[in-house]
Coordinates of N, CA and C in Angstrom, one line a residue:
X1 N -47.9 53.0 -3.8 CA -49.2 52.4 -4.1 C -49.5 52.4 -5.6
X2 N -49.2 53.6 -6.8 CA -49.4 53.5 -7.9 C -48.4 52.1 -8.3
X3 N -47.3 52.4 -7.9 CA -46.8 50.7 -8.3 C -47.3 49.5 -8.6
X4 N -48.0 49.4 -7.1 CA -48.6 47.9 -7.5 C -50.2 47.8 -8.4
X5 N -51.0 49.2 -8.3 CA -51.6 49.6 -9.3 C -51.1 49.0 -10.7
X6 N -50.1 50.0 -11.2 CA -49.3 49.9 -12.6 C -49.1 48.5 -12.6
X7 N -48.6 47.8 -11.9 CA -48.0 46.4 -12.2 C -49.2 45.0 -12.5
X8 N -49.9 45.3 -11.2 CA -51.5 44.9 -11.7 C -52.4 44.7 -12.5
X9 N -52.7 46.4 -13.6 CA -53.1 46.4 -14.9 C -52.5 46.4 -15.7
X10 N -50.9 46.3 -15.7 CA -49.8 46.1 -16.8 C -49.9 44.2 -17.1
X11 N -50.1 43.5 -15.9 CA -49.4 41.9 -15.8 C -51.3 41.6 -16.5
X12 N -52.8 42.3 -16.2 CA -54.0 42.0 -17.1 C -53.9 41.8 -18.0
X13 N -53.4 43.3 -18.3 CA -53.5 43.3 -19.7 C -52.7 42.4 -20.5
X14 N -51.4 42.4 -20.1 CA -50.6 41.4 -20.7 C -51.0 40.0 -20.8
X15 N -51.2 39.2 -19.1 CA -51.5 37.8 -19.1 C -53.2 37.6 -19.0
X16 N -53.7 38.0 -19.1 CA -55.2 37.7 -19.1 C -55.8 36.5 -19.5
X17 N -54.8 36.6 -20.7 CA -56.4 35.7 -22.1 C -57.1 36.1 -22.9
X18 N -57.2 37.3 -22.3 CA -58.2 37.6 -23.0 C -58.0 38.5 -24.5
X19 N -58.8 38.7 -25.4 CA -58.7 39.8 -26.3 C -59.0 41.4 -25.3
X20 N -58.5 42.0 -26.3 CA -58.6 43.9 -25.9 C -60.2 43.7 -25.7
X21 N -61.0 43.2 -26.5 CA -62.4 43.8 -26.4 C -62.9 43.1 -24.7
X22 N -62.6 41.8 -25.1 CA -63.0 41.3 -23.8 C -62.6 41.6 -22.5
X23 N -61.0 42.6 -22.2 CA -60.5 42.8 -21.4 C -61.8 44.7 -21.0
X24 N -62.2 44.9 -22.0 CA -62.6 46.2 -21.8 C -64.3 45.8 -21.3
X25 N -64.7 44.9 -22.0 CA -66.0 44.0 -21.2 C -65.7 44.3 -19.5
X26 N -64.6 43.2 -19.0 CA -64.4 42.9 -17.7 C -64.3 44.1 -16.7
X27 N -63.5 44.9 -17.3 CA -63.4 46.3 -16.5 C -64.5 47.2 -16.6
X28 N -65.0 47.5 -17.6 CA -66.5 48.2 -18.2 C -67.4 47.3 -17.2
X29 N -67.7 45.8 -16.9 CA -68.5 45.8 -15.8 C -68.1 45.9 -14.6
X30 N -67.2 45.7 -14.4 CA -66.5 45.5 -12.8 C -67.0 47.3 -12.3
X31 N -66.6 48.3 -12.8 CA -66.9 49.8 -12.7 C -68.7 50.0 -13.0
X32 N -69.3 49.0 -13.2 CA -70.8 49.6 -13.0 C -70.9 49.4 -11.5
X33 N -70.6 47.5 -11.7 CA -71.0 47.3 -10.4 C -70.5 48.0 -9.2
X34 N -69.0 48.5 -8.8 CA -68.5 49.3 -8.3 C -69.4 50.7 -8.4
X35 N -70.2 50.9 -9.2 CA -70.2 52.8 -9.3 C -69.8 53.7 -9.8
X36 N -69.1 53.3 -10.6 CA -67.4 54.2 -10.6 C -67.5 55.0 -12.1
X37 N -68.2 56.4 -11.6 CA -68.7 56.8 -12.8 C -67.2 57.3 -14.2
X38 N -66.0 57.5 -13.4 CA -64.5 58.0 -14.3 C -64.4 56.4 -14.9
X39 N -64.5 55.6 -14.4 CA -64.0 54.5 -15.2 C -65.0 53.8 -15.6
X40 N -66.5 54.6 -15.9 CA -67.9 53.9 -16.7 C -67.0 54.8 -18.1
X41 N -67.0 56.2 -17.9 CA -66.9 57.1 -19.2 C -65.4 56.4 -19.6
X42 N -64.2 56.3 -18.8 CA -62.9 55.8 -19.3 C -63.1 54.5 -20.2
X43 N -63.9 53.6 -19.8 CA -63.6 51.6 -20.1 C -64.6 52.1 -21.7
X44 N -65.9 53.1 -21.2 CA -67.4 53.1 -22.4 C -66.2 53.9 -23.7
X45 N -65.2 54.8 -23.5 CA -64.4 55.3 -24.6 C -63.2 54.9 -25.2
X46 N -62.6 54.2 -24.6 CA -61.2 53.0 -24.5 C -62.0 51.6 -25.6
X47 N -63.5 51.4 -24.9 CA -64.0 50.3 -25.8 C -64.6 50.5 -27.3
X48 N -65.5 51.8 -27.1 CA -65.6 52.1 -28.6 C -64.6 52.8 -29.5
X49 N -64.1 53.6 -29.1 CA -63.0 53.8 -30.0 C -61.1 53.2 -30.2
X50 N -61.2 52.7 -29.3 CA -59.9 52.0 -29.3 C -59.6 50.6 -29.2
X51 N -60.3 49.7 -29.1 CA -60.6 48.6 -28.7 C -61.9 47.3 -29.5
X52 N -62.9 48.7 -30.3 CA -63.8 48.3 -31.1 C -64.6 47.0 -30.6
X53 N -65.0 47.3 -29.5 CA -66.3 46.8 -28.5 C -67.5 47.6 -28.9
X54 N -68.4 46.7 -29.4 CA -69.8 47.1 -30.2 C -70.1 48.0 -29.5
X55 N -70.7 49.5 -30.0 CA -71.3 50.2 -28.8 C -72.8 49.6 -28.6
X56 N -73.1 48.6 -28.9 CA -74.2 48.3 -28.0 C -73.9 46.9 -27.4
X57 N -72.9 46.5 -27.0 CA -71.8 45.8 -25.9 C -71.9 46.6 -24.7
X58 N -71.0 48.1 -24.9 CA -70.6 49.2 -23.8 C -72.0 49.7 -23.6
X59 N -72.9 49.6 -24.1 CA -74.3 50.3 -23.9 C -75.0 49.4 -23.3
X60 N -74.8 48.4 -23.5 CA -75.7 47.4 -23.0 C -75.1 47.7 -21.2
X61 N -73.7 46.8 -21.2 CA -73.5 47.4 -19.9 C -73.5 48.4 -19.2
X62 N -73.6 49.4 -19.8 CA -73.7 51.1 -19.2 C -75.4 50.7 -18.6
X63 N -76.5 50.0 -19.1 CA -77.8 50.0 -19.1 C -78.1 48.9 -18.2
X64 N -77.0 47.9 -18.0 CA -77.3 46.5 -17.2 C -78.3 45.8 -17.9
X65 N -78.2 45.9 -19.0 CA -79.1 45.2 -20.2 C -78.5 44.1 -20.6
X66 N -79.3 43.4 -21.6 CA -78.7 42.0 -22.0 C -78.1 42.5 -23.4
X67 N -76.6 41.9 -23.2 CA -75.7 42.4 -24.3 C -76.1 41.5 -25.2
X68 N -75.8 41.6 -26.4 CA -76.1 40.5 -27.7 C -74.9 39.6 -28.4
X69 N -74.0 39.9 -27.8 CA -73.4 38.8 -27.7 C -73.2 38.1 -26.8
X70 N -73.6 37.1 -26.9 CA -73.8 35.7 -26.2 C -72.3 35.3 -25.2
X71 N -71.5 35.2 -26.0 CA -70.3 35.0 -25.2 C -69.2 36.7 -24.5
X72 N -69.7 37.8 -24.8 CA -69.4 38.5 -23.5 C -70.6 38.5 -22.9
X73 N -71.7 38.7 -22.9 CA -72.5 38.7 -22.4 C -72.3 37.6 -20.9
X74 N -72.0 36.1 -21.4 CA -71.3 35.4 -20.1 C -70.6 36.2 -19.3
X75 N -68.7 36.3 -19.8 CA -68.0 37.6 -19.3 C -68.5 38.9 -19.1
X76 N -69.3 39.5 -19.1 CA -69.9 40.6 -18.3 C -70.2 40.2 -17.0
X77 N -71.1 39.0 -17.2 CA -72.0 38.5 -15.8 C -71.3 37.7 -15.1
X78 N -70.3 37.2 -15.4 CA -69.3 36.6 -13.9 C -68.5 37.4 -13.9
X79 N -68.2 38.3 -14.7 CA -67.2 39.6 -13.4 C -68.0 40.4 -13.1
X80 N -69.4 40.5 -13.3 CA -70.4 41.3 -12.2 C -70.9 40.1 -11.0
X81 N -71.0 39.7 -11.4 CA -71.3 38.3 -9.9 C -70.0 38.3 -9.1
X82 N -68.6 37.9 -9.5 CA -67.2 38.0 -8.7 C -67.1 39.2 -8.1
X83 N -67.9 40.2 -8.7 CA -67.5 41.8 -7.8 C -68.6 42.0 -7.1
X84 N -69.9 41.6 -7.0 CA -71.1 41.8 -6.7 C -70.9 41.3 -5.1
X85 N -70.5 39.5 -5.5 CA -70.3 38.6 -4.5 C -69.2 38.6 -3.9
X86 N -68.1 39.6 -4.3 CA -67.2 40.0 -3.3 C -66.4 38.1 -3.1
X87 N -66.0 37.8 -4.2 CA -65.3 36.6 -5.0 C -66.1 35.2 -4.7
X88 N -67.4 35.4 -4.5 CA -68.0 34.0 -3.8 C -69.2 34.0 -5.3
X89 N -68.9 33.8 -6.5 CA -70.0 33.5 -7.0 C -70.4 31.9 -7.0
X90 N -71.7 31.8 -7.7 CA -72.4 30.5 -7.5 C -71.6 29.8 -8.4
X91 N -72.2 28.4 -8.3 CA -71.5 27.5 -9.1 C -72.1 27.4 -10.3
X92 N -73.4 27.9 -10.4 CA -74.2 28.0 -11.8 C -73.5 29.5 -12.8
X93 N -73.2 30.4 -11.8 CA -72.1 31.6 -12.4 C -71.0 30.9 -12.8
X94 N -70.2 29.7 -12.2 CA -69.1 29.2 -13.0 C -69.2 28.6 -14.0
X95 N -70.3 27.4 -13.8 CA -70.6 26.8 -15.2 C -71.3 27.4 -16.3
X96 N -71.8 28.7 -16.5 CA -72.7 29.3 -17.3 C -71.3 30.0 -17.8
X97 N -70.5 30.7 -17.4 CA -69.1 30.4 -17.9 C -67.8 30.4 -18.5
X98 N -68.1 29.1 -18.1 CA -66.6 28.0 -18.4 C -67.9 27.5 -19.7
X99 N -69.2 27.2 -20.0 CA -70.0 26.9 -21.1 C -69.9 28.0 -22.2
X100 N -70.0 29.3 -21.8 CA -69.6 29.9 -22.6 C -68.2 30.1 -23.9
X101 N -67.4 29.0 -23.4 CA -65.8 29.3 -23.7 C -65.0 29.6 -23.0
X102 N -65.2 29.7 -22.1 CA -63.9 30.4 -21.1 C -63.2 29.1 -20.2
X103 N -62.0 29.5 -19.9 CA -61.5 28.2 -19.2 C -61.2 28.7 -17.4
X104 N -60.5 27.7 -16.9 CA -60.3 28.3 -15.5 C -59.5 29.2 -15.1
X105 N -58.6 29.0 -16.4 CA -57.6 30.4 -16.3 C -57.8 31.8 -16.2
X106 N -59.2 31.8 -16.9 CA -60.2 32.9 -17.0 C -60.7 33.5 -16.4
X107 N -61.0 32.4 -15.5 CA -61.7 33.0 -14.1 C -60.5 33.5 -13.1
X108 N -59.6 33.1 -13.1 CA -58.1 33.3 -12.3 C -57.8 34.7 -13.0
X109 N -58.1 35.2 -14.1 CA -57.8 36.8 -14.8 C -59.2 37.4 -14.8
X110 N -60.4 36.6 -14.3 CA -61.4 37.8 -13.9 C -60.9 38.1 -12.6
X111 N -60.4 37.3 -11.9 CA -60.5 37.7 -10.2 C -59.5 38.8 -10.2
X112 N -57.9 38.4 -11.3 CA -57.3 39.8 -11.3 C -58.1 41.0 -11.8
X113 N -58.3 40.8 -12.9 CA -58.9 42.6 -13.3 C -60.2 43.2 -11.9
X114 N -60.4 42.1 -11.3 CA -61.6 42.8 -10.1 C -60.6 43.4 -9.3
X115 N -59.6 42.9 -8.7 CA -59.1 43.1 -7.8 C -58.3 44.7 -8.7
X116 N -57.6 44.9 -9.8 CA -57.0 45.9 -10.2 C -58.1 47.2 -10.4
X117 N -59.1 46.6 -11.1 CA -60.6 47.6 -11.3 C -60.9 48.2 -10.0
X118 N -61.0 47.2 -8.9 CA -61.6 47.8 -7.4 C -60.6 49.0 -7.3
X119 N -59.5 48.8 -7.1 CA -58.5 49.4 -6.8 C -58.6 51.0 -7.6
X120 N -58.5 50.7 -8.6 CA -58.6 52.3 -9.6 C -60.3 52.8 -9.3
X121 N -61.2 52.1 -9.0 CA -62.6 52.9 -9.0 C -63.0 53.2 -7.3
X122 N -62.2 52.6 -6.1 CA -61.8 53.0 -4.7 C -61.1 54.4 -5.2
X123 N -60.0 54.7 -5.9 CA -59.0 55.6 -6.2 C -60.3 56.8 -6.4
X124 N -61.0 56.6 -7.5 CA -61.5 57.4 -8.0 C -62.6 57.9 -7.2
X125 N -63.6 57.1 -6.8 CA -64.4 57.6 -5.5 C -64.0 58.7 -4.7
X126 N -63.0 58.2 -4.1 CA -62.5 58.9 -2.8 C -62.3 59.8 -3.2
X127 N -60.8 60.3 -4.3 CA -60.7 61.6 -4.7 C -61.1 62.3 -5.8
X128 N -62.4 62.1 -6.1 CA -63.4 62.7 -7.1 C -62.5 62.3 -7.9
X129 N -61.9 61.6 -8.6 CA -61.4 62.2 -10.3 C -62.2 62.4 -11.4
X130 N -62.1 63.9 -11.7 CA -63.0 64.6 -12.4 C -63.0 63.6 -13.8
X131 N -63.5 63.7 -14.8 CA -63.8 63.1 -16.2 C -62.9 63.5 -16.9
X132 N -62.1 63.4 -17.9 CA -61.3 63.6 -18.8 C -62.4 63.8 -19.8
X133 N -62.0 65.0 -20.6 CA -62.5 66.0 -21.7 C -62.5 64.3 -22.8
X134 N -61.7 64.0 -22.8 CA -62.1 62.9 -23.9 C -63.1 62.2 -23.6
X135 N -62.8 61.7 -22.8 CA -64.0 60.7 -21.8 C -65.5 61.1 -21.7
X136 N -65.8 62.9 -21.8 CA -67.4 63.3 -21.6 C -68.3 63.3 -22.1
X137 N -68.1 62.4 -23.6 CA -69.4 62.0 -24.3 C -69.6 61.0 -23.9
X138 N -69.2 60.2 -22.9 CA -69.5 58.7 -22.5 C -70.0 58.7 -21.0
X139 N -70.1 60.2 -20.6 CA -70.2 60.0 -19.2 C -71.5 59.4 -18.8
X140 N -71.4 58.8 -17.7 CA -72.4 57.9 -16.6 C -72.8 58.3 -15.4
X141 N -74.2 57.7 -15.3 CA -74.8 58.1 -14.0 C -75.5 56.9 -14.1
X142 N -75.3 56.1 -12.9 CA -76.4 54.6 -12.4 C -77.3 55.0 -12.1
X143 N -78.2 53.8 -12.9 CA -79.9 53.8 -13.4 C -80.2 53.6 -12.0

C-alpha cells in the first residue's frame, strides 16, 4: 500500500502543473477539508519554510479565510469543493477556475492530489500519527 502511496505523490509532484507553492495550496486545503490535523501542521510547514507560500496563504487556509491571492485563492476552493463534493463540484466551481488561469489539466492534477491527500490524511486518522517535532509550531485544530 505505501507503494502506490509513494508513486501517487511522487507522479503530483512531478506531473501536476503546478508550481511547489501551488502544489502545497492543493494539499494544505484538501487536509482542512479532510480534518487532518498531521498534514494541516506537515503542508502549513513544508509551505512556509520550504516552498515559500505566503504565511498568510497557509493561514488563511488554516482559518478558511479568504486568501489574498486571487489566483490560489481559486485553487484552494476547487480542491476544497472536489474534496467537499466528493468529485462532483459545480460548474460555477469549474469556471471560477479554469477563469482564474488554470486549464483542464489542472483539474485532472486536482483530482490526483485529492485522491493522494485522502489517502495519507485516512492513514493519519486512523493511526494517530503523532506531529513531528518540526511540524509543532504549525499545529492545528478545526475552527
Amino acid at each position: 500500500m505505501l507503494d502506490d502511496y509513494v508513486a501517487a505523490y511522487n507522479s503530483f509532484r512531478a506531473n501536476s502543473g503546478f508550481t511547489p507553492q501551488e502544489q502545497e495550496v492543493v494539499f494544505l486545503s484538501i487536509a482542512y477539508v479532510n480534518n487532518c490535523t498531521y498534514c494541516m501542521a506537515a503542508h502549513s510547514f513544508v509551505g512556509d519554510n520550504m516552498t515559500h507560500v505566503p504565511v498568510e496563504v497557509t493561514d488563511a487556509i488554516r482559518s478558511n479565510s479568504d486568501i489574498p491571492d486571487v489566483k490560489l485563492k481559486a485553487l484552494s476552493l476547487f480542491a476544497k469543493s472536489v474534496t467537499m463534493n466528493r468529485g462532483l463540484p459545480t460548474e460555477t466551481d469549474i469556471e471560477n477556475f479554469l477563469s482564474a488561469g488554470y486549464t483542464q489539466n489542472h483539474i485532472l492534477a486536482v483530482i490526483s492530489g485529492v485522491g493522494v491527500k485522502t489517502m495519507s490524511n485516512y492513514f493519519n486518522h486512523i493511526f494517530n500519527t503523532p506531529i513531528d517535532d518540526a511540524f509543532k509550531g504549525r499545529v492545528w485544530e478545526k475552527n
